[in-house]
Short mmCIF file of C-alpha atoms in Angstrom, two decimals:
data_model
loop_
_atom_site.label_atom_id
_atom_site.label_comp_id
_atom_site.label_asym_id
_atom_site.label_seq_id
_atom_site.Cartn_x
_atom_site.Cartn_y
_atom_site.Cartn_z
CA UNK A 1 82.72 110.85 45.51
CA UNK A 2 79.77 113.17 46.23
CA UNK A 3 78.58 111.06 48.61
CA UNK A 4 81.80 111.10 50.39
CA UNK A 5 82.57 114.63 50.50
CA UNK A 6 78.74 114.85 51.86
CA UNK A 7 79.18 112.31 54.52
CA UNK A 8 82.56 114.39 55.46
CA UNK A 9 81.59 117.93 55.77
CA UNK A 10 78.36 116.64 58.12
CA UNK A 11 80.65 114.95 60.21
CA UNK A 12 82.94 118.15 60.23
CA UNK A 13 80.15 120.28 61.05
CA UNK A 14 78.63 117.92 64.22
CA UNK A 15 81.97 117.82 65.48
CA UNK A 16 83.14 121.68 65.13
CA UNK A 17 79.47 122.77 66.98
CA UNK A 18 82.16 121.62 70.51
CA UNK A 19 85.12 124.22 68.45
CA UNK A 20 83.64 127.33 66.39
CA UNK A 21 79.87 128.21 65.45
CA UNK A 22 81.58 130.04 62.48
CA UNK A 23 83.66 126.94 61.41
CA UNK A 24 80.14 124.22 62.24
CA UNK A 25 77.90 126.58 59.80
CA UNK A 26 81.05 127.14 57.29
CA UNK A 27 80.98 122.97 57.20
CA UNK A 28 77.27 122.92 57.54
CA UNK A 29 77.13 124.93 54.36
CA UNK A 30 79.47 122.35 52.28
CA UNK A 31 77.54 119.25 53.33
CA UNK A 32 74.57 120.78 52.89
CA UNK A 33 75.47 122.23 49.15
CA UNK A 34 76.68 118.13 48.61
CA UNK A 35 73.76 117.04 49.63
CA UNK A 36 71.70 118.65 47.18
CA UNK A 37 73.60 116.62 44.61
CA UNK A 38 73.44 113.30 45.65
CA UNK A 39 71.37 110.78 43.36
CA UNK A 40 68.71 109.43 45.80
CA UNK A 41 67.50 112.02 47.90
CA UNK A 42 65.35 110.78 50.97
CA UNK A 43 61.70 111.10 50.60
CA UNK A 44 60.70 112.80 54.30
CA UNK A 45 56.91 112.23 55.21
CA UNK A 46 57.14 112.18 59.00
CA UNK A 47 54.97 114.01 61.64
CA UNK A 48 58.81 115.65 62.80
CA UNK A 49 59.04 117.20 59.11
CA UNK A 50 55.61 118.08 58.80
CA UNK A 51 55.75 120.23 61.54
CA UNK A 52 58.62 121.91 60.97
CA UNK A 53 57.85 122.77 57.59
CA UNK A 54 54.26 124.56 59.14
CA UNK A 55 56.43 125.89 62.00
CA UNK A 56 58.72 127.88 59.56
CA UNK A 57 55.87 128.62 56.91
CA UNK A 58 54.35 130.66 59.56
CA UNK A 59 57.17 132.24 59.81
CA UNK A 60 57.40 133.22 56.85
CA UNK A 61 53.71 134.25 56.41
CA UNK A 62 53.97 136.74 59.34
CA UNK A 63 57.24 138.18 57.57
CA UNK A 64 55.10 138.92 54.76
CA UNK A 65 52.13 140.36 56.81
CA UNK A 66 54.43 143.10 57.96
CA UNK A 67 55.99 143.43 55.27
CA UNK A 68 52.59 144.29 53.61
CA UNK A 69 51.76 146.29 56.89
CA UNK A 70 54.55 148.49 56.61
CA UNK A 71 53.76 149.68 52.83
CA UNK A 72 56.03 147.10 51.39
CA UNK A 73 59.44 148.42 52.67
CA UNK A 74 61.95 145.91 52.28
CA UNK A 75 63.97 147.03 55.37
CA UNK A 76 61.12 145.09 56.93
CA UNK A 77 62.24 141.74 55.01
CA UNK A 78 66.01 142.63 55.83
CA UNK A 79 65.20 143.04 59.68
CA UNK A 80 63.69 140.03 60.03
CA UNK A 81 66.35 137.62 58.41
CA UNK A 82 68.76 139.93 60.19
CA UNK A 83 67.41 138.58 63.48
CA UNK A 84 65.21 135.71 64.47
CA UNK A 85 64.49 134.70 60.50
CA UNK A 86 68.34 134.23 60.00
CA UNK A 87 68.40 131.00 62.23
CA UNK A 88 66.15 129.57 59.65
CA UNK A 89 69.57 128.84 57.40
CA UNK A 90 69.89 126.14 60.43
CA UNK A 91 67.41 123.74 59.54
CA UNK A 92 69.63 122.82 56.69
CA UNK A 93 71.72 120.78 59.63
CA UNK A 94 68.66 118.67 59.64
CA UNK A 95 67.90 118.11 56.54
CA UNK A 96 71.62 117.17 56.02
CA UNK A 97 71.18 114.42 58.27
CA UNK A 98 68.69 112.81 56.34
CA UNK A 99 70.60 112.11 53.35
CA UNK A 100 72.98 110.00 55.24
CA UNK A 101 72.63 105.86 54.47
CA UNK A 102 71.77 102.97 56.79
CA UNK A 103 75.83 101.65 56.90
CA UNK A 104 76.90 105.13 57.86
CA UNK A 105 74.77 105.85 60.57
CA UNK A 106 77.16 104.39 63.38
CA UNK A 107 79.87 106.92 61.21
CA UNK A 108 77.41 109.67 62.67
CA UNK A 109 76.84 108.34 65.84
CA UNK A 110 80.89 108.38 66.34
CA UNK A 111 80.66 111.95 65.52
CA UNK A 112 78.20 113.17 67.70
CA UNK A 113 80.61 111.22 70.43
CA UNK A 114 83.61 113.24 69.83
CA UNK A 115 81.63 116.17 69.65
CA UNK A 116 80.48 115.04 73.54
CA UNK A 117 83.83 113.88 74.37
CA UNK A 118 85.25 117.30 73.28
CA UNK A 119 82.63 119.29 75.36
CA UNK A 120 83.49 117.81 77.97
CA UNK A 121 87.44 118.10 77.56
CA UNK A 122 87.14 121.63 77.11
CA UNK A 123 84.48 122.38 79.32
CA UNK A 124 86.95 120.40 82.33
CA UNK A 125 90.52 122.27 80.93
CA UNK A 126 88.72 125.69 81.26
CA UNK A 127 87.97 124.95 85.12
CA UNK A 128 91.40 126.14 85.60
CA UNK A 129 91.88 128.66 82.95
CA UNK A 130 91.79 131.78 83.65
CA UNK A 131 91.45 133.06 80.05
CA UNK A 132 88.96 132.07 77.35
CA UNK A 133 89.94 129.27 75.37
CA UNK A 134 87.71 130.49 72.22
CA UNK A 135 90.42 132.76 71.42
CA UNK A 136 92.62 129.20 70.32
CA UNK A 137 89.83 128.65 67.53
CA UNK A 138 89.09 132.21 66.52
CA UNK A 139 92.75 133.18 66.01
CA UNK A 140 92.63 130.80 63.35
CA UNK A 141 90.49 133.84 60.98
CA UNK A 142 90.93 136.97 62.89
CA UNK A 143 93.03 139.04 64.84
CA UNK A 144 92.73 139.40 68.68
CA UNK A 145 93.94 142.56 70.44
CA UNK A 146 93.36 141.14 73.98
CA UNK A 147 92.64 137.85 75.70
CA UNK A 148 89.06 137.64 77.33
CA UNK A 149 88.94 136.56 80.89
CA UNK A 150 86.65 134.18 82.90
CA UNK A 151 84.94 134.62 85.63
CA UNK A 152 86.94 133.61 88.76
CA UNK A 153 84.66 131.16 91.73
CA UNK A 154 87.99 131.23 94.12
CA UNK A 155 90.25 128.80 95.17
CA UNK A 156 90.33 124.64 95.68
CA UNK A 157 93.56 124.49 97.66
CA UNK A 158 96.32 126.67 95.47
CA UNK A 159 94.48 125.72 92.38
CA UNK A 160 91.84 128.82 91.02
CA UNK A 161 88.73 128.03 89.86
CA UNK A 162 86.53 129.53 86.77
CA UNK A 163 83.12 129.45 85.13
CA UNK A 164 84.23 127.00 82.12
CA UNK A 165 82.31 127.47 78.86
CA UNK A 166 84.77 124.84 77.21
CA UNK A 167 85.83 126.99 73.67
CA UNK A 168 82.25 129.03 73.58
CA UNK A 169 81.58 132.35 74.59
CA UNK A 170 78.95 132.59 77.08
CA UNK A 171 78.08 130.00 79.67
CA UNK A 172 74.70 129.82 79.11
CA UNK A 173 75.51 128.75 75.45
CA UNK A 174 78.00 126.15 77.01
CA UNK A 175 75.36 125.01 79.18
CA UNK A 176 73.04 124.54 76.65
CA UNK A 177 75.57 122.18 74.63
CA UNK A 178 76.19 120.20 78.23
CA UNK A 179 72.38 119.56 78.57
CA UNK A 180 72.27 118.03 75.31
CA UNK A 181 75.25 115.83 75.79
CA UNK A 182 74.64 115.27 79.54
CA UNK A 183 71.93 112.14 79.84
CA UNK A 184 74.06 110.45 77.29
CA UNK A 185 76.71 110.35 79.58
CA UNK A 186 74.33 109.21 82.11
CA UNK A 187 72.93 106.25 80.37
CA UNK A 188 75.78 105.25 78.93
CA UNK A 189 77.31 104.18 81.92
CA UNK A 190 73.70 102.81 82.97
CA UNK A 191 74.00 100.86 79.63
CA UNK A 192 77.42 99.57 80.45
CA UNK A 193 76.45 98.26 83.69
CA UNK A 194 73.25 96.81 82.90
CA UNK A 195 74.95 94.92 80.20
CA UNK A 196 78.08 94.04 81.74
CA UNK A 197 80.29 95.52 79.56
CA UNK A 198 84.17 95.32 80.55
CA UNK A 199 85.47 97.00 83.78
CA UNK A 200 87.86 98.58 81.62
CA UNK A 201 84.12 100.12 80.05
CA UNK A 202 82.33 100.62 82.78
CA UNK A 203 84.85 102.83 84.81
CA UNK A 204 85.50 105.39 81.61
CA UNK A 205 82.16 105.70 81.30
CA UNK A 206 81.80 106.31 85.10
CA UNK A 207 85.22 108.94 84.54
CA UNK A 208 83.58 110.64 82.16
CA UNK A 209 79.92 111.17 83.74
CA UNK A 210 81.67 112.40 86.67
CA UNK A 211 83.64 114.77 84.40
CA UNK A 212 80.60 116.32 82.69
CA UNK A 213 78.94 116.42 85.87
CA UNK A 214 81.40 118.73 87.11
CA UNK A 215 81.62 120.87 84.07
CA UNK A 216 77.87 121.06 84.15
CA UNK A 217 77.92 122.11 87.88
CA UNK A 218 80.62 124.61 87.92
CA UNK A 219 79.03 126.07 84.67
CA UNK A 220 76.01 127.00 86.94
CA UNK A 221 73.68 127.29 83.69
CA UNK A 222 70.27 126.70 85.78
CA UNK A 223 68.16 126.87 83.05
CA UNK A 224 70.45 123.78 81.32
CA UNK A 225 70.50 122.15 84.75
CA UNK A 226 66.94 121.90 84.40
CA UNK A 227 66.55 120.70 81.06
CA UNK A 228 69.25 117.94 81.54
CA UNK A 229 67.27 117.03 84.97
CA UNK A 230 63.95 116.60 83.17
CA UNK A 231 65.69 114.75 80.08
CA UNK A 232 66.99 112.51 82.70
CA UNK A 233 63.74 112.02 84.45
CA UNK A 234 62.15 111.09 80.99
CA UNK A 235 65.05 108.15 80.27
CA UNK A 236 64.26 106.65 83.69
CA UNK A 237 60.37 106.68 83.16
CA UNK A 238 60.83 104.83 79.27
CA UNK A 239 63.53 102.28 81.30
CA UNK A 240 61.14 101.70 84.47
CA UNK A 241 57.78 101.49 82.57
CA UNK A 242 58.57 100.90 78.62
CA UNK A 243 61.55 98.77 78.54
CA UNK A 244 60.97 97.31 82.21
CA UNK A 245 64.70 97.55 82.14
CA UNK A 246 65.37 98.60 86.03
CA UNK A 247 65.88 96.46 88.50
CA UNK A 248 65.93 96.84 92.45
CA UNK A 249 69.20 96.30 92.27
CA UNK A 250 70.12 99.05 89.57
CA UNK A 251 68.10 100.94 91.74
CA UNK A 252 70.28 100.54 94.86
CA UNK A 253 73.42 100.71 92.82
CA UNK A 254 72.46 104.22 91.34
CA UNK A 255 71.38 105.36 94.65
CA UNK A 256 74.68 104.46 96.24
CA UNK A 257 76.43 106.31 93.17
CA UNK A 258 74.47 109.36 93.52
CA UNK A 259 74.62 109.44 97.57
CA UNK A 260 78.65 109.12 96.81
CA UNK A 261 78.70 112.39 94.74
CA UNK A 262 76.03 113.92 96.99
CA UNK A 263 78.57 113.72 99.84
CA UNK A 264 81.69 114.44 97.99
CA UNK A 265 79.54 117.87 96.89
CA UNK A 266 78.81 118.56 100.44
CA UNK A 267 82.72 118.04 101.62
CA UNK A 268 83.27 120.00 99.03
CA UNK A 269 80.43 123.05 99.70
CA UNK A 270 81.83 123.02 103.62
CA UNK A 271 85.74 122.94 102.92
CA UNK A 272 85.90 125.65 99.95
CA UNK A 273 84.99 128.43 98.66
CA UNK A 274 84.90 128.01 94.94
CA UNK A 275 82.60 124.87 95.82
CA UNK A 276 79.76 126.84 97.83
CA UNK A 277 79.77 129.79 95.28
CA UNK A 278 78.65 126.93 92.73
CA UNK A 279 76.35 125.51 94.68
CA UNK A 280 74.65 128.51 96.18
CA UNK A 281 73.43 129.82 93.34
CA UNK A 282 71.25 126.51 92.49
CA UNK A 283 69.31 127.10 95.48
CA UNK A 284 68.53 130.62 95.27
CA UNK A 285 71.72 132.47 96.65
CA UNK A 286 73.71 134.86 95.28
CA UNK A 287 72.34 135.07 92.19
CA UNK A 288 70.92 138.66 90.39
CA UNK A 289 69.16 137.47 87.23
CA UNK A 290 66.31 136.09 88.65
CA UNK A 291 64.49 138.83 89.41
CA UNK A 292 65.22 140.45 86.28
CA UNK A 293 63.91 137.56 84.22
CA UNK A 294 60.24 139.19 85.69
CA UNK A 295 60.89 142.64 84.79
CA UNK A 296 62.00 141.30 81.00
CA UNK A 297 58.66 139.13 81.18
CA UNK A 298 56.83 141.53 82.17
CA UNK A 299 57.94 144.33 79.63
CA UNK A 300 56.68 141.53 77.00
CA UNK A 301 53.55 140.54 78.37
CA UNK A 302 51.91 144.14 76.62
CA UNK A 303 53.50 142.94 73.11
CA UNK A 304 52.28 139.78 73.01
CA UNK A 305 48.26 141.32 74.47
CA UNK A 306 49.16 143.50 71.65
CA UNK A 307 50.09 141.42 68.59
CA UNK A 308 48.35 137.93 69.51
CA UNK A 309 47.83 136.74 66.01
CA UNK A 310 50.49 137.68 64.08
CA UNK A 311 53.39 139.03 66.74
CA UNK A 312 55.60 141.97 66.71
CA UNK A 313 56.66 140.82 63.71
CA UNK A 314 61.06 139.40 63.43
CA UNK A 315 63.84 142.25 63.69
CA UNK A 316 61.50 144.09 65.63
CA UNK A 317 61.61 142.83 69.50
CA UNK A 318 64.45 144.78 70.74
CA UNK A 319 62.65 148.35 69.47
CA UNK A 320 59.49 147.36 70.80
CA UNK A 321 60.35 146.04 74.17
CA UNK A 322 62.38 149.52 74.48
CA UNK A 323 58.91 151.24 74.39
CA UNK A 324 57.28 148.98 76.33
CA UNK A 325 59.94 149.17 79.42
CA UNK A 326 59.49 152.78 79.08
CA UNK A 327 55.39 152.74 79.92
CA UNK A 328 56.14 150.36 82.42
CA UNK A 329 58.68 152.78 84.07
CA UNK A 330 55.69 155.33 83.71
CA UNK A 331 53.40 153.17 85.70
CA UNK A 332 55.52 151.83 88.14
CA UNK A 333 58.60 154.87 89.04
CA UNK A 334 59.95 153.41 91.90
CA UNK A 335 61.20 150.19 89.57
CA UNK A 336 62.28 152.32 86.86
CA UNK A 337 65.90 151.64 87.39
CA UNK A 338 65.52 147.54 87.04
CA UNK A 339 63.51 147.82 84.62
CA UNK A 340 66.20 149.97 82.97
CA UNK A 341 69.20 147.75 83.46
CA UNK A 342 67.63 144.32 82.46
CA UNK A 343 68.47 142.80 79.24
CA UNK A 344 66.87 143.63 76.11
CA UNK A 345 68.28 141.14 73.19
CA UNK A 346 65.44 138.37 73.91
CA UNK A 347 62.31 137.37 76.13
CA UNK A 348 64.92 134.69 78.37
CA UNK A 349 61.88 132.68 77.72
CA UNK A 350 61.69 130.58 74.59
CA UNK A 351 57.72 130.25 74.46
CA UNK A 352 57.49 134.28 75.42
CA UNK A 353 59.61 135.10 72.77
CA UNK A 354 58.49 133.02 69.76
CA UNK A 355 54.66 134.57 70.96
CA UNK A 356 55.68 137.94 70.82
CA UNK A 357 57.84 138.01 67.92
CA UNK A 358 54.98 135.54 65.76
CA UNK A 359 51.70 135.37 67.71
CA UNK A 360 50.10 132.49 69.00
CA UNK A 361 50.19 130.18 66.07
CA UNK A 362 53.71 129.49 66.13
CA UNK A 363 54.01 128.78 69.86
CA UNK A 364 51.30 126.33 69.52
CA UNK A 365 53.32 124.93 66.78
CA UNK A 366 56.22 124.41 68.99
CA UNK A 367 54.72 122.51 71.73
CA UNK A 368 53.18 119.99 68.50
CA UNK A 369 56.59 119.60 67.79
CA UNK A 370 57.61 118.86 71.22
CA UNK A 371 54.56 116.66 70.99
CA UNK A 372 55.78 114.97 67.90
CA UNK A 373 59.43 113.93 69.92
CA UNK A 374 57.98 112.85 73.06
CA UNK A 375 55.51 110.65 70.44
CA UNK A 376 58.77 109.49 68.22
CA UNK A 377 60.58 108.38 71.62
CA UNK A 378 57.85 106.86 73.26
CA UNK A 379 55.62 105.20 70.37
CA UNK A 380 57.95 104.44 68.37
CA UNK A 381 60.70 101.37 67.76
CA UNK A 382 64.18 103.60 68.23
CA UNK A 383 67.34 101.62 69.10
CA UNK A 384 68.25 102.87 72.86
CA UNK A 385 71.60 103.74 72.45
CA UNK A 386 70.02 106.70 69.70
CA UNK A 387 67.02 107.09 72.83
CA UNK A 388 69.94 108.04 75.35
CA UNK A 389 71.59 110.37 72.98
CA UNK A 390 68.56 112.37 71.95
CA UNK A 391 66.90 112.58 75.08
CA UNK A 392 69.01 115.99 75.41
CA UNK A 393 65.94 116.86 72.82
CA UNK A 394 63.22 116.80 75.47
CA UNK A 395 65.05 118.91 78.66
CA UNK A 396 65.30 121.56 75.41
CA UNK A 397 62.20 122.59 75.51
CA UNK A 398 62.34 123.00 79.64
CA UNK A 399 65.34 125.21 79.17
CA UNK A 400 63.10 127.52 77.55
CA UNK A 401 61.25 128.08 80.38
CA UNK A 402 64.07 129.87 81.32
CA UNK A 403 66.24 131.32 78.88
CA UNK A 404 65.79 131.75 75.10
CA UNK A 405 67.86 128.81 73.67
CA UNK A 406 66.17 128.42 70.46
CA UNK A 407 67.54 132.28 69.56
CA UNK A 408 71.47 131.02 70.02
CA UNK A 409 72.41 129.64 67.00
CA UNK A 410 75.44 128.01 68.66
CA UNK A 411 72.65 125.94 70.57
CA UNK A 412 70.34 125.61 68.02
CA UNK A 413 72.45 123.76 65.15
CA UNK A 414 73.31 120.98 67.40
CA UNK A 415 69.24 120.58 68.29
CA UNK A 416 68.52 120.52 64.36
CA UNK A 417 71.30 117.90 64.14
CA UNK A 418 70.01 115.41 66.77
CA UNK A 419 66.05 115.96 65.60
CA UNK A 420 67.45 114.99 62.34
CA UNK A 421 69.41 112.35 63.37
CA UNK A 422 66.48 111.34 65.43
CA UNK A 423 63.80 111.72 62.39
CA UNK A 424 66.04 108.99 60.59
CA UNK A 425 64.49 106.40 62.56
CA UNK A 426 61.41 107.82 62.61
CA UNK A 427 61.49 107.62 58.91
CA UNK A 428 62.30 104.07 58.76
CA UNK A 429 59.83 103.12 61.19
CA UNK A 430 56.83 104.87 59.42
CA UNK A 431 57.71 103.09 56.12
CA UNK A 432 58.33 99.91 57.79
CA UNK A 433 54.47 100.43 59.29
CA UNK A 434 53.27 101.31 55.50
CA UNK A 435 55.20 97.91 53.71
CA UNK A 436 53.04 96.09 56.82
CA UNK A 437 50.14 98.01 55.86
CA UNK A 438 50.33 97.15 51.97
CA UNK A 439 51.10 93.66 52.60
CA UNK A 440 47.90 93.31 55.19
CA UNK A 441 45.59 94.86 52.57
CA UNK A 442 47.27 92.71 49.91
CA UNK A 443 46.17 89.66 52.18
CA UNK A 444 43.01 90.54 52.84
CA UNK A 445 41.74 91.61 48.94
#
């Protein structure tokens, strides 16, 4: 019964991450509180775990250094899980995972499908709406004195065109969702062709690439775009040179695909509006957050030359990047206004951020656990169809380059969910390779 209730309320929660943050955490919460009860609890020795558990220590130990620094005041401690600490409640969505048996895997795998499916659903309806659709979910628990609008591209035809960000609230947190799901999509329908599946198969599974694709463009979320691109990248290099999977003509049949949608994207840029102010933006036009990504990077640089070791210290970024925007308006007065008007919640750059909030250490304990997932999906014996639907994992850590994705929790529950998902194979694989181990030595004595 435990079990069951467990198995549920994970399900609930993977699914709800495409509906509500506030509903995914409330069933994150449940599943995870089951979970604690169950009678065999998985025994977790892999390099993925191991890394996490230093990544979040240090965390912790740099909490404590300024909480000793600033004479024991425990509005330091409240700060910090007010802010970037606070997201540590998430890796619970991992560890959830783990406690999920062999038979019930596929159960998961369907759920991390509907959540896609329902990405994509909402992400395509909101193309044409010209309100936010979030309001449908968070009427459910609160009271809404006003409905939200979208941004408006223009016009295809009589038909008006918006930003979609499917049932979220920002489109840079919907894009970050659409490069997870987004080279699943993509091999899927590679899967289904290779294999010849059904044409019944192969032609939803070409529908519904060509859906996402379309969310994902119109959403515009660059830094996303880029992550999905390189996650992509990264399936075809473990197909041409791992599996040996691709064939000339696989080759010539994606190329004609592509070429197809290349055109269709140019009718489209030439003929419409709405179409070019998409498209525009992805090559450098019309778009006013570029340069202020530099002025926000810049503004950091001195906190992190500052407070290498040990950072800023959680809770604390937004008061210190106020000061240093201010010397830097000192220094350089005819840039005082952008400097002024930029954003000030995060660094818009995952690896800048996590430096100047926690120093060094834990930066270089992000890129070993980037390390440890390329290893897991390279080295290691993991079916494909779980390959193409954690690949989203890798283009992650690209999308930091460019925006701070591992500060929006929204984002960041559905990463903990496929890493754990993903660590369930690495799991069986490592004690697979210690029962060959013991029964070599065994041999040998």
């Amino acid at each position: 019964m435990i079990y069951r209730l467990y198995r549920s309320f994970l399900a609930l929660s993977i699914i709800s991450c495409a509906l509500s943050v506030s509903l995914s955490q409330l069933f994150l919460l449940l599943s995870f509180v089951f979970f604690l009860f169950l009678d065999e609890k998985p025994k977790l020795t892999s390099q993925i775990v191991k890394i996490l558990f230093i990544f979040y220590l240090w965390q912790i130990v740099t909490v404590l250094y300024h909480f000793v620094s600033d004479g024991l005041d425990l509005t330091s401690i409240k700060h910090a899980f007010r802010d970037e600490m606070k997201d540590i409640f998430l890796v619970t969505a991992f560890l959830s995972v783990q406690g999920i048996k062999k038979e019930d895997r596929t159960y998961l795998y369907k759920a991390f499908f509907i959540f896609s499916i329902l990405i994509v659903v909402s992400g395509f309806i909101s193309i044409f709406s010209m309100t936010r659709l979030s309001r449908l979910i968070s009427d459910l628990y609160k009271t809404s004195s006003s409905w939200p609008y979208q941004h408006h591209y223009g016009n295809i035809g009589k038909l008006n065109i918006y930003l979609p960000i499917g049932l979220m609230n920002t489109h840079l947190t919907f894009g970050g969702l659409l490069a997870f799901i987004f080279p699943g999509f993509v091999f899927r329908l590679y899967d289904s062709w290779y294999n010849k599946s059904s044409k019944t198969k192969i032609t939803i599974d070409a529908v519904l690439l060509l859906l996402v694709s379309i969310v994902f463009l119109f959403n515009n979320a660059r830094s996303s775009l880029f992550g999905a691109f390189v996650s992509v990248l990264f399936g075809i290099y473990i197909l041409i040179f791992i599996d040996k999977d691709i064939s000339k003509k696989v080759i010539k049949r994606t190329s004609f695909a592509m070429l197809s949608f290349l055109i269709l994207l140019l009718i489209g840029y030439l003929s419409t509006n709405a179409v070019k102010r998409v498209v525009d933006p992805l090559f450098g036009g019309e778009k006013h957050t570029d340069s202020g990504r530099t002025f926000i990077w810049d503004s950091t640089f001195p906190l992190i030359e500052a407070n290498p070791i040990f950072g800023i210290g959680s809770g604390n970024y937004q008061k210190e990047i106020e000061v240093s925007r201010k010397t830097k308006e000192k220094e350089n007065r005819e840039l005082a206004f952008f400097y002024e008007v930029t954003q000030r919640g995060h660094a818009h750059n995952d690896y800048f951020h996590l430096t100047a909030v926690f120093g060094f250490p834990q930066v270089v304990f992000y890129l070993v656990l980037f390390g440890s997932i390329l290893y897991t999906l390279l080295s290691q014996n993991i079916p494909k169809q779980i390959r193409f639907m954690t690949y989203g994992l890798v283009g992650f850590f690209f999308s930091g380059l460019l925006q701070c994705y591992f500060q929006d929790d929204e984002v960041l529950i559905v990463f903990y969910f496929l890493l754990g998902y993903l660590n369930l194979y690495a799991e069986e694989n490592l004690k697979l390779l210690q029962s060959t181990g013991n029964k070599e030595s065994r041999i040998n004595t």
